mmCIF file of C-alpha atoms and ligand atoms in Angstrom:
data_model
loop_
_atom_site.group_PDB
_atom_site.id
_atom_site.type_symbol
_atom_site.label_atom_id
_atom_site.label_comp_id
_atom_site.label_asym_id
_atom_site.label_seq_id
_atom_site.Cartn_x
_atom_site.Cartn_y
_atom_site.Cartn_z
ATOM 1 C CA UNK A 734 0.000 0.000 0.000
ATOM 2 C CA UNK A 735 1.286 3.473 -0.923
ATOM 3 C CA UNK A 736 1.022 6.221 1.694
ATOM 4 C CA UNK A 737 1.597 9.884 0.826
ATOM 5 C CA UNK A 738 3.019 11.853 3.761
ATOM 6 C CA UNK A 739 2.318 15.535 3.104
ATOM 7 C CA UNK A 740 4.785 17.369 5.356
ATOM 8 C CA UNK A 741 6.462 14.026 5.975
ATOM 9 C CA UNK A 742 10.008 15.375 6.447
ATOM 10 C CA UNK A 743 9.039 17.088 9.709
ATOM 11 C CA UNK A 744 9.239 15.833 13.277
ATOM 12 C CA UNK A 745 6.139 13.633 13.409
ATOM 13 C CA UNK A 746 6.178 12.758 9.689
ATOM 14 C CA UNK A 747 9.764 11.433 9.719
ATOM 15 C CA UNK A 748 9.083 9.139 12.696
ATOM 16 C CA UNK A 749 5.839 7.960 11.098
ATOM 17 C CA UNK A 750 7.688 7.241 7.840
ATOM 18 C CA UNK A 751 10.047 4.920 9.739
ATOM 19 C CA UNK A 752 7.198 3.004 11.373
ATOM 20 C CA UNK A 753 5.258 2.715 8.094
ATOM 21 C CA UNK A 754 8.319 1.453 6.192
ATOM 22 C CA UNK A 755 9.060 -1.048 8.968
ATOM 23 C CA UNK A 756 5.465 -2.266 8.682
ATOM 24 C CA UNK A 757 5.789 -2.896 4.937
ATOM 25 C CA UNK A 758 4.141 0.235 3.502
ATOM 26 C CA UNK A 759 5.601 2.246 0.627
ATOM 27 C CA UNK A 760 6.208 5.843 1.643
ATOM 28 C CA UNK A 761 6.026 8.934 -0.567
ATOM 29 C CA UNK A 762 7.023 12.188 1.126
ATOM 30 C CA UNK A 763 6.074 15.622 -0.218
ATOM 31 C CA UNK A 764 7.400 18.600 1.712
ATOM 32 C CA UNK A 765 8.403 22.193 0.981
ATOM 33 C CA UNK A 766 11.021 22.018 3.770
ATOM 34 C CA UNK A 767 9.754 25.280 5.275
ATOM 35 C CA UNK A 768 10.270 23.740 8.722
ATOM 36 C CA UNK A 769 12.401 20.668 8.012
ATOM 37 C CA UNK A 770 15.565 19.426 6.352
ATOM 38 C CA UNK A 771 16.097 17.101 3.395
ATOM 39 C CA UNK A 772 18.639 15.176 5.473
ATOM 40 C CA UNK A 773 15.689 13.696 7.357
ATOM 41 C CA UNK A 774 14.890 11.646 4.238
ATOM 42 C CA UNK A 775 18.405 10.116 4.147
ATOM 43 C CA UNK A 776 18.150 9.330 7.855
ATOM 44 C CA UNK A 777 14.767 7.607 7.413
ATOM 45 C CA UNK A 778 16.325 5.476 4.659
ATOM 46 C CA UNK A 779 19.358 4.733 6.837
ATOM 47 C CA UNK A 780 17.242 3.587 9.801
ATOM 48 C CA UNK A 781 14.952 1.381 7.734
ATOM 49 C CA UNK A 782 17.308 0.353 4.923
ATOM 50 C CA UNK A 783 14.402 1.117 2.581
ATOM 51 C CA UNK A 784 13.847 3.712 -0.127
ATOM 52 C CA UNK A 785 11.511 6.682 0.140
ATOM 53 C CA UNK A 786 10.098 8.506 -2.888
ATOM 54 C CA UNK A 787 10.396 12.203 -2.070
ATOM 55 C CA UNK A 788 9.212 15.422 -3.697
ATOM 56 C CA UNK A 789 10.016 19.033 -2.906
ATOM 57 C CA UNK A 790 6.498 20.356 -3.175
ATOM 58 C CA UNK A 791 4.232 23.012 -1.742
ATOM 59 C CA UNK A 792 1.049 21.158 -0.836
ATOM 60 C CA UNK A 793 -0.995 24.298 -1.508
ATOM 61 C CA UNK A 794 -0.093 24.018 -5.211
ATOM 62 C CA UNK A 795 -2.677 21.872 -6.950
ATOM 63 C CA UNK A 796 -0.686 21.456 -10.168
ATOM 64 C CA UNK A 797 2.312 20.123 -8.245
ATOM 65 C CA UNK A 798 0.266 17.846 -5.983
ATOM 66 C CA UNK A 799 -1.752 16.514 -8.955
ATOM 67 C CA UNK A 800 1.517 15.428 -10.585
ATOM 68 C CA UNK A 801 2.369 13.409 -7.472
ATOM 69 C CA UNK A 802 -1.016 11.669 -7.581
ATOM 70 C CA UNK A 803 -0.652 11.084 -11.331
ATOM 71 C CA UNK A 804 2.763 9.464 -10.942
ATOM 72 C CA UNK A 805 1.946 7.347 -7.882
ATOM 73 C CA UNK A 806 -1.091 5.266 -6.994
ATOM 74 C CA UNK A 807 -1.805 6.859 -3.603
ATOM 75 C CA UNK A 808 -3.917 4.669 -1.298
ATOM 76 C CA UNK A 809 -3.789 6.773 1.869
ATOM 77 C CA UNK A 810 -2.784 10.383 2.561
ATOM 78 C CA UNK A 811 -1.447 11.552 5.928
ATOM 79 C CA UNK A 812 -1.681 15.324 6.219
ATOM 80 C CA UNK A 813 1.132 16.663 8.426
ATOM 81 C CA UNK A 814 1.812 19.758 6.296
ATOM 82 C CA UNK A 815 0.998 22.580 8.647
ATOM 83 C CA UNK A 816 2.505 25.604 10.306
ATOM 84 C CA UNK A 817 2.418 25.047 14.065
ATOM 85 C CA UNK A 818 3.995 27.896 16.043
ATOM 86 C CA UNK A 819 1.248 29.234 18.278
ATOM 87 C CA UNK A 820 2.815 32.662 18.989
ATOM 88 C CA UNK A 821 3.672 33.223 15.321
ATOM 89 C CA UNK A 822 0.091 32.383 14.355
ATOM 90 C CA UNK A 823 -1.137 35.282 16.516
ATOM 91 C CA UNK A 824 1.213 37.684 14.705
ATOM 92 C CA UNK A 825 0.686 36.257 11.180
ATOM 93 C CA UNK A 826 -2.800 34.741 11.182
ATOM 94 C CA UNK A 827 -3.372 34.988 7.429
ATOM 95 C CA UNK A 828 -0.232 33.001 6.636
ATOM 96 C CA UNK A 829 -1.481 30.283 9.010
ATOM 97 C CA UNK A 830 -4.998 30.210 7.592
ATOM 98 C CA UNK A 831 -3.684 30.243 3.997
ATOM 99 C CA UNK A 832 -1.168 27.451 4.554
ATOM 100 C CA UNK A 833 -3.121 25.137 6.816
ATOM 101 C CA UNK A 834 -6.533 25.458 5.177
ATOM 102 C CA UNK A 835 -5.344 25.506 1.549
ATOM 103 C CA UNK A 836 -3.094 22.460 1.942
ATOM 104 C CA UNK A 837 -6.140 20.574 3.231
ATOM 105 C CA UNK A 838 -8.362 21.644 0.331
ATOM 106 C CA UNK A 839 -5.704 20.876 -2.286
ATOM 107 C CA UNK A 840 -5.181 17.390 -0.875
ATOM 108 C CA UNK A 841 -8.935 16.692 -0.797
ATOM 109 C CA UNK A 842 -9.374 17.958 -4.374
ATOM 110 C CA UNK A 843 -6.518 15.831 -5.692
ATOM 111 C CA UNK A 844 -7.793 12.803 -3.773
ATOM 112 C CA UNK A 845 -11.227 13.252 -5.383
ATOM 113 C CA UNK A 846 -9.680 13.613 -8.833
ATOM 114 C CA UNK A 847 -7.536 10.488 -8.502
ATOM 115 C CA UNK A 848 -9.950 8.318 -6.511
ATOM 116 C CA UNK A 849 -8.004 8.204 -3.235
ATOM 117 C CA UNK A 850 -10.484 7.593 -0.413
ATOM 118 C CA UNK A 851 -8.432 7.644 2.783
ATOM 119 C CA UNK A 852 -6.956 10.526 4.730
ATOM 120 C CA UNK A 853 -5.411 10.689 8.200
ATOM 121 C CA UNK A 854 -5.071 14.170 9.675
ATOM 122 C CA UNK A 855 -2.710 15.677 12.286
ATOM 123 C CA UNK A 856 -5.041 17.435 14.652
ATOM 124 C CA UNK A 857 -4.359 18.610 18.180
ATOM 125 C CA UNK A 858 -5.720 18.496 21.709
ATOM 126 C CA UNK A 859 -5.965 22.256 21.331
ATOM 127 C CA UNK A 860 -9.371 21.842 19.578
ATOM 128 C CA UNK A 861 -10.948 20.897 22.937
ATOM 129 C CA UNK A 862 -10.482 24.555 23.856
ATOM 130 C CA UNK A 863 -11.000 26.040 27.273
ATOM 131 C CA UNK A 864 -14.489 24.778 28.092
ATOM 132 C CA UNK A 865 -14.098 21.029 28.430
ATOM 133 C CA UNK A 866 -13.439 19.046 31.596
ATOM 134 C CA UNK A 867 -10.373 16.811 31.764
ATOM 135 C CA UNK A 868 -9.528 14.207 30.690
ATOM 136 C CA UNK A 869 -10.600 15.050 27.146
ATOM 137 C CA UNK A 870 -12.794 12.486 25.393
ATOM 138 C CA UNK A 871 -13.562 12.406 21.645
ATOM 139 C CA UNK A 872 -17.313 12.691 22.277
ATOM 140 C CA UNK A 873 -16.899 16.189 23.775
ATOM 141 C CA UNK A 874 -17.899 19.215 21.722
ATOM 142 C CA UNK A 875 -14.939 21.176 20.419
ATOM 143 C CA UNK A 876 -14.199 24.376 22.348
ATOM 144 C CA UNK A 877 -12.903 27.897 21.860
ATOM 145 C CA UNK A 878 -9.292 27.971 20.683
ATOM 146 C CA UNK A 879 -6.972 30.582 22.168
ATOM 147 C CA UNK A 880 -5.049 31.329 18.960
ATOM 148 C CA UNK A 881 -5.255 31.185 15.114
ATOM 149 C CA UNK A 882 -3.152 27.989 14.959
ATOM 150 C CA UNK A 883 -5.756 26.203 17.065
ATOM 151 C CA UNK A 884 -8.564 27.574 14.923
ATOM 152 C CA UNK A 885 -6.885 26.276 11.746
ATOM 153 C CA UNK A 886 -6.892 22.772 13.288
ATOM 154 C CA UNK A 887 -10.523 23.095 14.288
ATOM 155 C CA UNK A 888 -11.481 24.374 10.817
ATOM 156 C CA UNK A 889 -9.459 21.708 9.027
ATOM 157 C CA UNK A 890 -11.277 19.044 11.069
ATOM 158 C CA UNK A 891 -14.571 20.609 9.936
ATOM 159 C CA UNK A 892 -13.537 20.725 6.257
ATOM 160 C CA UNK A 893 -12.441 17.082 6.350
ATOM 161 C CA UNK A 894 -15.631 15.978 8.130
ATOM 162 C CA UNK A 895 -17.810 17.889 5.636
ATOM 163 C CA UNK A 896 -15.956 16.248 2.742
ATOM 164 C CA UNK A 897 -16.687 12.827 4.225
ATOM 165 C CA UNK A 898 -20.392 13.659 4.517
ATOM 166 C CA UNK A 899 -20.480 14.630 0.838
ATOM 167 C CA UNK A 900 -18.591 11.485 -0.236
ATOM 168 C CA UNK A 901 -19.744 8.444 1.709
ATOM 169 C CA UNK A 902 -16.757 6.460 0.395
ATOM 170 C CA UNK A 903 -14.290 8.788 2.077
ATOM 171 C CA UNK A 904 -12.504 7.686 5.240
ATOM 172 C CA UNK A 905 -11.342 10.606 7.397
ATOM 173 C CA UNK A 906 -9.311 9.875 10.532
ATOM 174 C CA UNK A 907 -8.725 12.878 12.791
ATOM 175 C CA UNK A 908 -5.854 12.199 15.202
ATOM 176 C CA UNK A 909 -5.777 14.571 18.141
ATOM 177 C CA UNK A 910 -2.210 14.540 19.403
ATOM 178 C CA UNK A 911 -1.362 15.498 22.950
ATOM 179 C CA UNK A 912 2.291 16.543 23.575
ATOM 180 C CA UNK A 913 4.715 14.506 21.454
ATOM 181 C CA UNK A 914 8.326 14.528 22.696
ATOM 182 C CA UNK A 915 11.384 12.279 22.390
ATOM 183 C CA UNK A 916 13.150 10.938 19.340
ATOM 184 C CA UNK A 917 13.811 7.702 17.478
ATOM 185 C CA UNK A 918 15.941 5.349 19.590
ATOM 186 C CA UNK A 919 18.701 5.425 16.921
ATOM 187 C CA UNK A 920 19.292 9.136 17.598
ATOM 188 C CA UNK A 921 19.262 9.717 13.822
ATOM 189 C CA UNK A 922 15.969 11.626 13.643
ATOM 190 C CA UNK A 923 14.367 13.927 16.194
ATOM 191 C CA UNK A 924 12.797 17.310 16.773
ATOM 192 C CA UNK A 925 14.775 20.154 15.199
ATOM 193 C CA UNK A 926 12.895 23.423 15.660
ATOM 194 C CA UNK A 927 14.122 26.380 13.639
ATOM 195 C CA UNK A 928 15.077 29.352 15.845
ATOM 196 C CA UNK A 929 14.179 29.544 19.518
ATOM 197 C CA UNK A 930 12.071 26.526 20.527
ATOM 198 C CA UNK A 931 8.477 27.273 21.522
ATOM 199 C CA UNK A 932 7.875 23.910 23.141
ATOM 200 C CA UNK A 933 9.158 22.615 26.442
ATOM 201 C CA UNK A 934 11.246 19.523 25.624
ATOM 202 C CA UNK A 935 13.299 20.966 22.742
ATOM 203 C CA UNK A 936 14.026 23.970 24.968
ATOM 204 C CA UNK A 937 15.240 21.708 27.782
ATOM 205 C CA UNK A 938 17.452 19.688 25.433
ATOM 206 C CA UNK A 939 18.970 22.867 23.957
ATOM 207 C CA UNK A 940 19.798 24.068 27.483
ATOM 208 C CA UNK A 941 21.365 20.656 28.140
ATOM 209 C CA UNK A 942 23.532 20.872 25.018
ATOM 210 C CA UNK A 943 24.580 24.470 25.787
ATOM 211 C CA UNK A 944 22.690 26.270 23.026
ATOM 212 C CA UNK A 945 20.487 28.136 25.584
ATOM 213 C CA UNK A 946 21.526 29.423 28.981
ATOM 214 C CA UNK A 947 18.451 28.435 30.975
ATOM 215 C CA UNK A 948 14.836 27.357 30.719
ATOM 216 C CA UNK A 949 12.138 29.869 31.584
ATOM 217 C CA UNK A 950 9.209 28.162 33.270
ATOM 218 C CA UNK A 951 6.020 30.036 32.450
ATOM 219 C CA UNK A 952 4.102 30.311 35.706
ATOM 220 C CA UNK A 953 4.427 28.572 39.091
ATOM 221 C CA UNK A 954 1.095 29.700 40.528
ATOM 222 C CA UNK A 955 -1.261 27.365 38.670
ATOM 223 C CA UNK A 956 -3.737 25.295 40.691
ATOM 224 C CA UNK A 957 -1.593 22.140 40.358
ATOM 225 C CA UNK A 958 0.393 20.386 43.077
ATOM 226 C CA UNK A 959 3.703 22.149 42.287
ATOM 227 C CA UNK A 960 2.148 25.233 40.643
ATOM 228 C CA UNK A 961 3.392 24.445 37.097
ATOM 229 C CA UNK A 962 1.202 23.329 34.158
ATOM 230 C CA UNK A 963 0.532 19.648 33.552
ATOM 231 C CA UNK A 964 0.433 18.005 30.101
ATOM 232 C CA UNK A 965 0.089 14.550 28.573
ATOM 233 C CA UNK A 966 3.538 13.936 27.038
ATOM 234 C CA UNK A 967 3.726 11.059 24.579
ATOM 235 C CA UNK A 968 6.810 9.411 23.058
ATOM 236 C CA UNK A 969 7.090 10.241 19.342
ATOM 237 C CA UNK A 970 7.557 6.548 18.452
ATOM 238 C CA UNK A 971 4.302 5.638 20.213
ATOM 239 C CA UNK A 972 2.599 8.466 18.318
ATOM 240 C CA UNK A 973 4.115 7.270 15.017
ATOM 241 C CA UNK A 974 2.886 3.730 15.664
ATOM 242 C CA UNK A 975 -0.579 5.198 16.232
ATOM 243 C CA UNK A 976 -0.439 6.461 12.628
ATOM 244 C CA UNK A 977 0.289 2.963 11.323
ATOM 245 C CA UNK A 978 -2.817 1.729 13.168
ATOM 246 C CA UNK A 979 -4.815 4.671 11.791
ATOM 247 C CA UNK A 980 -3.694 3.900 8.231
ATOM 248 C CA UNK A 981 -4.729 0.240 8.643
ATOM 249 C CA UNK A 982 -8.080 1.335 10.036
ATOM 250 C CA UNK A 983 -8.675 4.030 7.372
ATOM 251 C CA UNK A 984 -8.309 1.476 4.610
ATOM 252 C CA UNK A 985 -11.237 -0.594 5.929
ATOM 253 C CA UNK A 986 -13.403 2.211 7.261
ATOM 254 C CA UNK A 987 -15.719 4.864 5.798
ATOM 255 C CA UNK A 988 -16.718 8.216 7.237
ATOM 256 C CA UNK A 989 -15.120 10.482 9.861
ATOM 257 C CA UNK A 990 -13.568 9.158 13.063
ATOM 258 C CA UNK A 991 -11.686 10.968 15.843
ATOM 259 C CA UNK A 992 -8.964 9.462 18.041
ATOM 260 C CA UNK A 993 -7.031 11.002 20.924
ATOM 261 C CA UNK A 994 -3.389 9.922 20.977
ATOM 262 C CA UNK A 995 -2.015 10.440 24.477
ATOM 263 C CA UNK A 996 -0.912 8.386 27.467
ATOM 264 C CA UNK A 997 -3.572 9.515 29.947
ATOM 265 C CA UNK A 998 -0.890 10.451 32.504
ATOM 266 C CA UNK A 999 -0.058 14.130 32.974
ATOM 267 C CA UNK A 1000 3.272 15.500 34.189
ATOM 268 C CA UNK A 1001 4.059 19.014 35.376
ATOM 269 C CA UNK A 1002 6.804 21.178 33.883
ATOM 270 C CA UNK A 1003 8.909 20.648 37.015
ATOM 271 C CA UNK A 1004 8.383 16.886 36.817
ATOM 272 C CA UNK A 1005 9.643 16.952 33.220
ATOM 273 C CA UNK A 1006 12.731 18.954 34.189
ATOM 274 C CA UNK A 1007 13.452 16.575 37.088
ATOM 275 C CA UNK A 1008 12.898 13.483 34.927
ATOM 276 C CA UNK A 1009 15.274 14.830 32.250
ATOM 277 C CA UNK A 1010 17.933 15.581 34.869
ATOM 278 C CA UNK A 1011 17.608 12.133 36.450
ATOM 279 C CA UNK A 1012 17.475 10.128 33.198
ATOM 280 C CA UNK A 1013 20.513 11.864 31.711
ATOM 281 C CA UNK A 1014 22.441 12.973 34.777
ATOM 282 C CA UNK A 1015 22.487 16.595 33.589
ATOM 283 C CA UNK A 1016 21.503 19.713 35.531
ATOM 284 C CA UNK A 1017 18.989 21.999 33.803
ATOM 285 C CA UNK A 1018 19.162 25.633 34.907
ATOM 286 C CA UNK A 1019 15.739 27.246 35.096
ATOM 287 C CA UNK A 1020 13.967 30.398 36.253
ATOM 288 C CA UNK A 1021 10.312 31.086 36.869
ATOM 289 C CA UNK A 1022 8.534 33.834 34.955
ATOM 290 C CA UNK A 1023 4.981 35.010 34.258
ATOM 291 C CA UNK A 1024 2.365 32.664 32.823
ATOM 292 C CA UNK A 1025 2.387 32.351 29.000
ATOM 293 C CA UNK A 1026 -0.772 33.753 27.471
ATOM 294 C CA UNK A 1027 -3.178 31.068 26.234
ATOM 295 C CA UNK A 1028 -1.776 28.235 28.419
ATOM 296 C CA UNK A 1029 -4.280 26.065 30.261
ATOM 297 C CA UNK A 1030 -3.346 24.791 33.765
ATOM 298 C CA UNK A 1031 -3.637 21.132 32.816
ATOM 299 C CA UNK A 1032 -5.100 18.683 30.328
ATOM 300 C CA UNK A 1033 -4.624 15.068 29.354
ATOM 301 C CA UNK A 1034 -6.196 12.438 27.150
ATOM 302 C CA UNK A 1035 -8.669 9.695 27.580
ATOM 303 C CA UNK A 1036 -7.256 7.350 24.904
ATOM 304 C CA UNK A 1037 -9.601 4.415 25.548
ATOM 305 C CA UNK A 1038 -11.106 4.701 22.074
ATOM 306 C CA UNK A 1039 -7.731 4.324 20.339
ATOM 307 C CA UNK A 1040 -7.026 1.279 22.497
ATOM 308 C CA UNK A 1041 -10.437 -0.290 21.845
ATOM 309 C CA UNK A 1042 -10.819 0.481 18.135
ATOM 310 C CA UNK A 1043 -7.243 0.754 16.847
ATOM 311 C CA UNK A 1044 -5.667 -1.673 19.308
ATOM 312 C CA UNK A 1045 -3.122 1.051 20.065
ATOM 313 C CA UNK A 1046 -1.678 2.124 23.350
ATOM 314 C CA UNK A 1047 1.387 4.156 24.335
ATOM 315 C CA UNK A 1048 4.003 1.942 25.989
ATOM 316 C CA UNK A 1049 7.090 4.136 26.393
ATOM 317 C CA UNK A 1050 7.838 5.816 29.736
ATOM 318 C CA UNK A 1051 8.807 9.369 30.612
ATOM 319 C CA UNK A 1052 12.340 8.077 31.203
ATOM 320 C CA UNK A 1053 12.402 6.717 27.617
ATOM 321 C CA UNK A 1054 11.199 10.108 26.347
ATOM 322 C CA UNK A 1055 13.956 11.953 28.234
ATOM 323 C CA UNK A 1056 16.741 9.514 27.285
ATOM 324 C CA UNK A 1057 15.807 9.430 23.602
ATOM 325 C CA UNK A 1058 15.514 13.228 23.426
ATOM 326 C CA UNK A 1059 19.019 13.578 24.828
ATOM 327 C CA UNK A 1060 20.439 10.806 22.619
ATOM 328 C CA UNK A 1061 19.212 12.752 19.550
ATOM 329 C CA UNK A 1062 20.312 16.184 20.851
ATOM 330 C CA UNK A 1063 23.794 15.180 22.000
ATOM 331 C CA UNK A 1064 24.510 13.385 18.715
ATOM 332 C CA UNK A 1065 23.069 16.300 16.706
ATOM 333 C CA UNK A 1066 23.806 19.416 18.786
ATOM 334 C CA UNK A 1067 22.695 21.671 15.930
ATOM 335 C CA UNK A 1068 19.915 19.419 14.675
ATOM 336 C CA UNK A 1069 20.236 18.409 11.015
ATOM 337 C CA UNK A 1070 22.665 21.263 10.226
HETATM 338 P P1 NAD B 1460 6.920 20.014 11.642
HETATM 339 O O1 NAD B 1460 6.947 21.480 11.382
HETATM 340 O O2 NAD B 1460 8.167 19.359 12.070
HETATM 341 O O3 NAD B 1460 6.366 19.251 10.345
HETATM 342 C C1 NAD B 1460 5.472 19.837 9.445
HETATM 343 C C2 NAD B 1460 6.065 19.659 8.059
HETATM 344 O O4 NAD B 1460 5.175 20.227 7.090
HETATM 345 C C3 NAD B 1460 7.409 20.375 7.898
HETATM 346 O O5 NAD B 1460 8.319 19.453 7.323
HETATM 347 C C4 NAD B 1460 7.112 21.515 6.945
HETATM 348 O O6 NAD B 1460 8.226 21.840 6.139
HETATM 349 C C5 NAD B 1460 5.947 20.957 6.148
HETATM 350 N N1 NAD B 1460 5.054 21.941 5.547
HETATM 351 C C6 NAD B 1460 4.403 22.973 6.139
HETATM 352 N N2 NAD B 1460 3.647 23.618 5.222
HETATM 353 C C7 NAD B 1460 3.818 22.974 4.038
HETATM 354 C C8 NAD B 1460 3.319 23.175 2.718
HETATM 355 N N3 NAD B 1460 2.501 24.175 2.412
HETATM 356 N N4 NAD B 1460 3.717 22.312 1.764
HETATM 357 C C9 NAD B 1460 4.578 21.305 2.038
HETATM 358 N N5 NAD B 1460 5.077 21.066 3.249
HETATM 359 C C10 NAD B 1460 4.705 21.903 4.236
HETATM 360 O O7 NAD B 1460 5.753 19.748 12.687
HETATM 361 P P2 NAD B 1460 5.336 18.398 13.412
HETATM 362 O O8 NAD B 1460 5.573 18.583 14.853
HETATM 363 O O9 NAD B 1460 5.923 17.240 12.710
HETATM 364 O O10 NAD B 1460 3.772 18.457 13.193
HETATM 365 C C11 NAD B 1460 3.147 17.805 12.116
HETATM 366 C C12 NAD B 1460 1.666 18.164 12.157
HETATM 367 O O11 NAD B 1460 1.130 17.792 13.415
HETATM 368 C C13 NAD B 1460 1.399 19.653 12.000
HETATM 369 O O12 NAD B 1460 0.249 19.825 11.210
HETATM 370 C C14 NAD B 1460 1.138 20.111 13.423
HETATM 371 O O13 NAD B 1460 0.285 21.221 13.469
HETATM 372 C C15 NAD B 1460 0.478 18.885 14.017
HETATM 373 N N6 NAD B 1460 0.620 18.814 15.478
HETATM 374 C C16 NAD B 1460 1.865 18.829 16.026
HETATM 375 C C17 NAD B 1460 2.000 18.760 17.410
HETATM 376 C C18 NAD B 1460 3.366 18.788 18.057
HETATM 377 O O14 NAD B 1460 3.434 18.955 19.276
HETATM 378 N N7 NAD B 1460 4.460 18.604 17.346
HETATM 379 C C19 NAD B 1460 0.872 18.682 18.217
HETATM 380 C C20 NAD B 1460 -0.390 18.655 17.627
HETATM 381 C C21 NAD B 1460 -0.488 18.719 16.239
HETATM 382 C C1 UD1 B 1461 1.565 23.947 22.550
HETATM 383 C C2 UD1 B 1461 0.401 24.647 21.899
HETATM 384 C C3 UD1 B 1461 -0.505 23.651 21.217
HETATM 385 C C4 UD1 B 1461 0.285 22.801 20.234
HETATM 386 C C5 UD1 B 1461 1.462 22.154 20.965
HETATM 387 C C6 UD1 B 1461 2.351 21.423 20.038
HETATM 388 C C7 UD1 B 1461 0.031 26.657 23.260
HETATM 389 C C8 UD1 B 1461 -0.928 27.372 24.135
HETATM 390 N N1 UD1 B 1461 -0.321 25.426 22.871
HETATM 391 O O1 UD1 B 1461 1.066 23.074 23.555
HETATM 392 O O2 UD1 B 1461 -1.520 24.331 20.524
HETATM 393 O O3 UD1 B 1461 -0.527 21.826 19.654
HETATM 394 O O4 UD1 B 1461 2.252 23.181 21.610
HETATM 395 O O5 UD1 B 1461 2.971 22.259 19.117
HETATM 396 O O6 UD1 B 1461 1.063 27.166 22.910
HETATM 397 N N2 UD1 B 1461 6.787 25.760 28.926
HETATM 398 C C9 UD1 B 1461 7.662 26.463 29.740
HETATM 399 N N3 UD1 B 1461 8.776 26.997 29.155
HETATM 400 C C10 UD1 B 1461 9.063 26.873 27.822
HETATM 401 C C11 UD1 B 1461 8.161 26.148 27.015
HETATM 402 C C12 UD1 B 1461 7.032 25.611 27.593
HETATM 403 O O7 UD1 B 1461 7.438 26.607 30.928
HETATM 404 O O8 UD1 B 1461 10.077 27.406 27.374
HETATM 405 C C13 UD1 B 1461 5.597 25.164 29.542
HETATM 406 C C14 UD1 B 1461 4.309 25.705 28.982
HETATM 407 O O9 UD1 B 1461 3.885 26.836 29.713
HETATM 408 C C15 UD1 B 1461 3.378 24.510 29.160
HETATM 409 C C16 UD1 B 1461 4.292 23.290 29.046
HETATM 410 O O10 UD1 B 1461 5.609 23.775 29.253
HETATM 411 O O11 UD1 B 1461 2.858 24.536 30.437
HETATM 412 C C17 UD1 B 1461 4.208 22.633 27.696
HETATM 413 O O12 UD1 B 1461 4.399 23.618 26.706
HETATM 414 P P1 UD1 B 1461 4.517 23.268 25.149
HETATM 415 O O13 UD1 B 1461 5.564 22.252 24.942
HETATM 416 O O14 UD1 B 1461 4.665 24.578 24.424
HETATM 417 O O15 UD1 B 1461 3.132 22.581 24.806
HETATM 418 P P2 UD1 B 1461 1.634 23.113 24.998
HETATM 419 O O16 UD1 B 1461 1.617 24.504 25.485
HETATM 420 O O17 UD1 B 1461 0.911 22.103 25.788
#
């Protein structure tokens, strides 16, 4: 079976490519490398000892994407191709709406033209918004997002669901990720944010490797046991394996389906810092500062549905997440550069 990974050179796409190749799928990656590096493709091939077909392509561009569908019999699309920096999305909302919405429409149009009936989409826990109780369950109504990035995810879910209503043959799998961290156990691929990291774990690992002086912890007065925010961190390999299960399921399913991909166990920012220090025997310097605007005190997943329907569950521990992050960062202090 041939799987097209739109945005597949990025953090989640590259790890998913490895798991798909190891499970016997053929992988086609199309990426414009706006937030990734072509070296990721070589690394995927090195880890798996298998070939990837890759295209430098802007997924917004229908002529370019049509060519990919014309030249390859695509059975399933996974749509990773999105801009994801929350703060940047507040400053440049139109760029976020243009990129994230248009890539989705182009993919759906090309799928319709070439008879591809299965799409798996990278959504986010952020669509639950501020109103829902925790843990989040797929049956909850979506909530109010605190930034344009979140709204693009919510809107893309709507567009994909509407498309599946109009075409009863279409299988649409919406994967709501919680907080993916860690790296492949080989240390050959991992998270390589451009510029100053927005997310917690890449910031910690860049402090550990000496690229940043200290971590700033945003807020220590939240109503949690140590005052710092709690999140559901999930190992990137567990998340990638969830995509393999979703691809299998998409191929035999019709209509829209939502799955949370998380562990169900939240950790606070301080617990993450302590776990990283303990797992890797490295001190992480940190300072407390004001809360970051838009952050919720805590949320985590109920992932029972993914376990029941996809036969998927996260198995890797927080220690694994910390060790694998450091293995990637210390072997690649400047990422793919
Ligand atoms: P990433 O930035 O590493 O990967 C996204 C990839 O898409 C990059 O390789 C980028 O170059 C590519 N891309 C972006 N716009 C494109 C376009 N128009 N045409 C072609 N390629 C394009 O991010 P990631 O962490 O791997 O996230 C993948 C997806 O999952 C994104 O849609 C993101 O919003 C979503 N997501 C990520 C997280 C997370 O914590 N990492 C959480 C929830 C959802
Ligand atoms: C953020 C986004 C979310 C997106 C996800 C993955 C917000 C409000 N949410 O989730 O939409 O899907 O990233 O891209 O931005 N922290 C620090 N110091 C840092 C970095 C983070 O203290 O330098 C704290 C944050 O305040 C938060 C926790 O660490 O409490 C996790 O932050 P982060 O990794 O950015 O993930 P989320 O905020 O959960």
